[in-house]
N, CA, C and O atoms as a GROMACS GRO file, in nm:
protein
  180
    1UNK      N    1   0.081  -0.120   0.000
    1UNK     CA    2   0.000   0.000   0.000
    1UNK      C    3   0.085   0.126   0.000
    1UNK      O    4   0.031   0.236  -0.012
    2UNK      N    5   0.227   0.113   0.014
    2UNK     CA    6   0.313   0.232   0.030
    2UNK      C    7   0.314   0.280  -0.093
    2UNK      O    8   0.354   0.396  -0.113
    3UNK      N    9   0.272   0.200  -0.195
    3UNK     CA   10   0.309   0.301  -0.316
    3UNK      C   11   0.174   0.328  -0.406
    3UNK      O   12   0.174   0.365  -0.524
    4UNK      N   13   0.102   0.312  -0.353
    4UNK     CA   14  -0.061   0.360  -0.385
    4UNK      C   15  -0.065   0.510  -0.365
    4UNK      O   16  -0.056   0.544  -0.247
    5UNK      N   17  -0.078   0.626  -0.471
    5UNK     CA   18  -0.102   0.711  -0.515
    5UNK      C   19  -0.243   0.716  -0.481
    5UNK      O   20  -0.319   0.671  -0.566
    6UNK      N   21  -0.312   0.779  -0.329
    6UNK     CA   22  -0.464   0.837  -0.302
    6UNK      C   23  -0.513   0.937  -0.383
    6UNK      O   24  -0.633   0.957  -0.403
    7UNK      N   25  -0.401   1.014  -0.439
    7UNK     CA   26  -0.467   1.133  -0.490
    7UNK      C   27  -0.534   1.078  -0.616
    7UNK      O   28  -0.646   1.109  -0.657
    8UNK      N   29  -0.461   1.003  -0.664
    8UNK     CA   30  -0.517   0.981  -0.799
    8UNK      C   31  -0.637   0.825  -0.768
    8UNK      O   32  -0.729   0.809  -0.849
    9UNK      N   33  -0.630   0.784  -0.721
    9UNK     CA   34  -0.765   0.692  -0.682
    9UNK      C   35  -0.913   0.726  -0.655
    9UNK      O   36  -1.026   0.701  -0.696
   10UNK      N   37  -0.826   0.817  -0.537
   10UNK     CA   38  -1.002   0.910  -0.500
   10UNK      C   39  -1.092   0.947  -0.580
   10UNK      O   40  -1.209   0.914  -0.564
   11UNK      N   41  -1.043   1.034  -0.696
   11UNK     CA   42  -1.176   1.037  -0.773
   11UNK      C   43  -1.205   0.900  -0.857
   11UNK      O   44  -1.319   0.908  -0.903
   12UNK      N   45  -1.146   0.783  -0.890
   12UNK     CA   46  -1.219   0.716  -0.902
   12UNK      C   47  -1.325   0.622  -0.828
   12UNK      O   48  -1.442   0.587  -0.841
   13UNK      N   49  -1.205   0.601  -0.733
   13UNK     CA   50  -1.334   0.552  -0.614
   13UNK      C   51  -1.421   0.615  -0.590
   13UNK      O   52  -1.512   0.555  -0.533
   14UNK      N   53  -1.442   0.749  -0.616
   14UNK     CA   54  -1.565   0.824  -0.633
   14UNK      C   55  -1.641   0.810  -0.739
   14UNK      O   56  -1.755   0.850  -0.715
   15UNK      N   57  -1.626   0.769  -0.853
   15UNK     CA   58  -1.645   0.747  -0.964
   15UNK      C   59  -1.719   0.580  -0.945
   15UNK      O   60  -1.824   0.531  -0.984
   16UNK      N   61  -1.655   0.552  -0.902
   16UNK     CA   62  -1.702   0.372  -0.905
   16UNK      C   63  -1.812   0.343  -0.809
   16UNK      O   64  -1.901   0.266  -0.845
   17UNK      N   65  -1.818   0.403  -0.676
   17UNK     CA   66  -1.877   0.368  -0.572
   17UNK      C   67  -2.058   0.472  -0.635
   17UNK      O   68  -2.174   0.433  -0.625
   18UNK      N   69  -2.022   0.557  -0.673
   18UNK     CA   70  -2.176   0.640  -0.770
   18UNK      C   71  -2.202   0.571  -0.811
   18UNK      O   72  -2.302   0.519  -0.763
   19UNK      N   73  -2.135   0.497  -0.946
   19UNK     CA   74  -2.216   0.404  -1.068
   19UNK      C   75  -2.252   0.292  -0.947
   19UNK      O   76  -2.373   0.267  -0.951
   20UNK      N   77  -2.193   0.230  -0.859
   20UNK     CA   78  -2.225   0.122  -0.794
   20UNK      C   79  -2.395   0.138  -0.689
   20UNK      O   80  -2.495   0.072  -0.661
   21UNK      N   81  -2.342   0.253  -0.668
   21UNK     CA   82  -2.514   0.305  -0.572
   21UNK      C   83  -2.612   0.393  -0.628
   21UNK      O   84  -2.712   0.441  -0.575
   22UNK      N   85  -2.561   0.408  -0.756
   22UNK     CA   86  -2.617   0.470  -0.832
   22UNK      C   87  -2.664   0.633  -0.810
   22UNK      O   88  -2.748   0.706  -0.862
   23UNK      N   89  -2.562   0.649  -0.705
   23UNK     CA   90  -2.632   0.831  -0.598
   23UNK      C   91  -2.487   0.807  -0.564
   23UNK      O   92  -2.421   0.704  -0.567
   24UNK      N   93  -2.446   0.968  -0.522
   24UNK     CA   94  -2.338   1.018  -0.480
   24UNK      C   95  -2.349   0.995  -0.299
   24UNK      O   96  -2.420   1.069  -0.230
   25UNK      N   97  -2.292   0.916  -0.260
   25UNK     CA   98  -2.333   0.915  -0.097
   25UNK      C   99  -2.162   0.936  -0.036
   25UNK      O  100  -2.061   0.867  -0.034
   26UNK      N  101  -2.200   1.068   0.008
   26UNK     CA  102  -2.044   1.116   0.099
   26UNK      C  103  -2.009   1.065   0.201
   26UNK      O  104  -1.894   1.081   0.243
   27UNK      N  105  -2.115   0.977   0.277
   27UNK     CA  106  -2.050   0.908   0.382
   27UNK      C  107  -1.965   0.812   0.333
   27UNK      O  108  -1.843   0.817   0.349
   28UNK      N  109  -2.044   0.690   0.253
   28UNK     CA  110  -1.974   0.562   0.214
   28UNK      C  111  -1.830   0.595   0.140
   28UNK      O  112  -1.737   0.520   0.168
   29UNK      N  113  -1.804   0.710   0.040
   29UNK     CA  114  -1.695   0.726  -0.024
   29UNK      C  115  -1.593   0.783   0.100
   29UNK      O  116  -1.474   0.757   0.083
   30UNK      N  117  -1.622   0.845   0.201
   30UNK     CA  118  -1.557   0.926   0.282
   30UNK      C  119  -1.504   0.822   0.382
   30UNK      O  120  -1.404   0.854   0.446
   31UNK      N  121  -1.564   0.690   0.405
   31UNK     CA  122  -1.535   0.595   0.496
   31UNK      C  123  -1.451   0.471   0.382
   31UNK      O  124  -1.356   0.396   0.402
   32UNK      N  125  -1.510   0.486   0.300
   32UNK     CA  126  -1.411   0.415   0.207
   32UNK      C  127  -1.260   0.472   0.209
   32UNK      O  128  -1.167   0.397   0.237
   33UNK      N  129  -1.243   0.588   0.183
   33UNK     CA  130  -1.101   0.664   0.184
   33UNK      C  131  -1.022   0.696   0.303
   33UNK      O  132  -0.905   0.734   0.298
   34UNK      N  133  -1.084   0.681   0.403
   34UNK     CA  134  -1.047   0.711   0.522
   34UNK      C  135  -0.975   0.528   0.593
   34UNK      O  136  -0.903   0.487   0.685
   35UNK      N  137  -1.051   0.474   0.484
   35UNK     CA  138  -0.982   0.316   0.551
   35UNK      C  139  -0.858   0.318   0.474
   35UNK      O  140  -0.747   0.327   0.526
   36UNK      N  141  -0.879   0.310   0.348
   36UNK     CA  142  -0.745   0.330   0.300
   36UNK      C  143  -0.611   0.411   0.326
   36UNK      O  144  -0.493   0.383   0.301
   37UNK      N  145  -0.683   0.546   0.401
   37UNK     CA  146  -0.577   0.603   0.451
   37UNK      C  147  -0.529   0.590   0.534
   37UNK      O  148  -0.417   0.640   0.546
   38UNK      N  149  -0.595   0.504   0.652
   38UNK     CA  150  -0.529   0.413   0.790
   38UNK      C  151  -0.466   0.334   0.711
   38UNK      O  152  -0.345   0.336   0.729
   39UNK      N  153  -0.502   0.265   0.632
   39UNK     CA  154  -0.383   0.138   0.578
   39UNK      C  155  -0.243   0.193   0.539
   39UNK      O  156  -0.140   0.138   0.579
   40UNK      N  157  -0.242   0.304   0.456
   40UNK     CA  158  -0.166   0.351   0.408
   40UNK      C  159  -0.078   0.427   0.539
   40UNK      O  160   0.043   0.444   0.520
   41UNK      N  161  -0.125   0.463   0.642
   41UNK     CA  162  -0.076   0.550   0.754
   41UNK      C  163   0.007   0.445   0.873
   41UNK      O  164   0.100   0.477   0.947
   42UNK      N  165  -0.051   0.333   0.863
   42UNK     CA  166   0.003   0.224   0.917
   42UNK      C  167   0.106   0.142   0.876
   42UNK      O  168   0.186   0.086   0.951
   43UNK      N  169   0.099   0.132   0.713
   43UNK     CA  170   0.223   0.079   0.666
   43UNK      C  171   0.382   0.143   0.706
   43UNK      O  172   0.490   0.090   0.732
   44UNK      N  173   0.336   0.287   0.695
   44UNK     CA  174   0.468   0.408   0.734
   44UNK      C  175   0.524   0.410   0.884
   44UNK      O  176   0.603   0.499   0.917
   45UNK      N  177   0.490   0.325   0.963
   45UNK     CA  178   0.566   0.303   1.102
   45UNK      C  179   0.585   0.187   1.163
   45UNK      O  180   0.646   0.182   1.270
   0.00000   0.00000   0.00000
């Protein structure tokens, strides 16, 4: 996960998780990215 580029994911995972629920829902994308960014924050120590 250390070399996973968030910036450039996010908008797709924003992109993917819409077509998937078919509605823009800011929680689910916001808890989606926020896990990834513990993963990513955890790998670094």
């Amino acid at each position: 996960m250390s070399k996973v580029k968030l910036d450039v994911l996010k908008p797709w995972i924003t992109q993917k998780i819409t077509e998937i629920l078919k509605m823009e829902d800011d929680v689910v994308i916001d808890y989606v990215n926020n896990q990834l960014e513990e993963k990513v924050a955890s790998k670094h120590y």
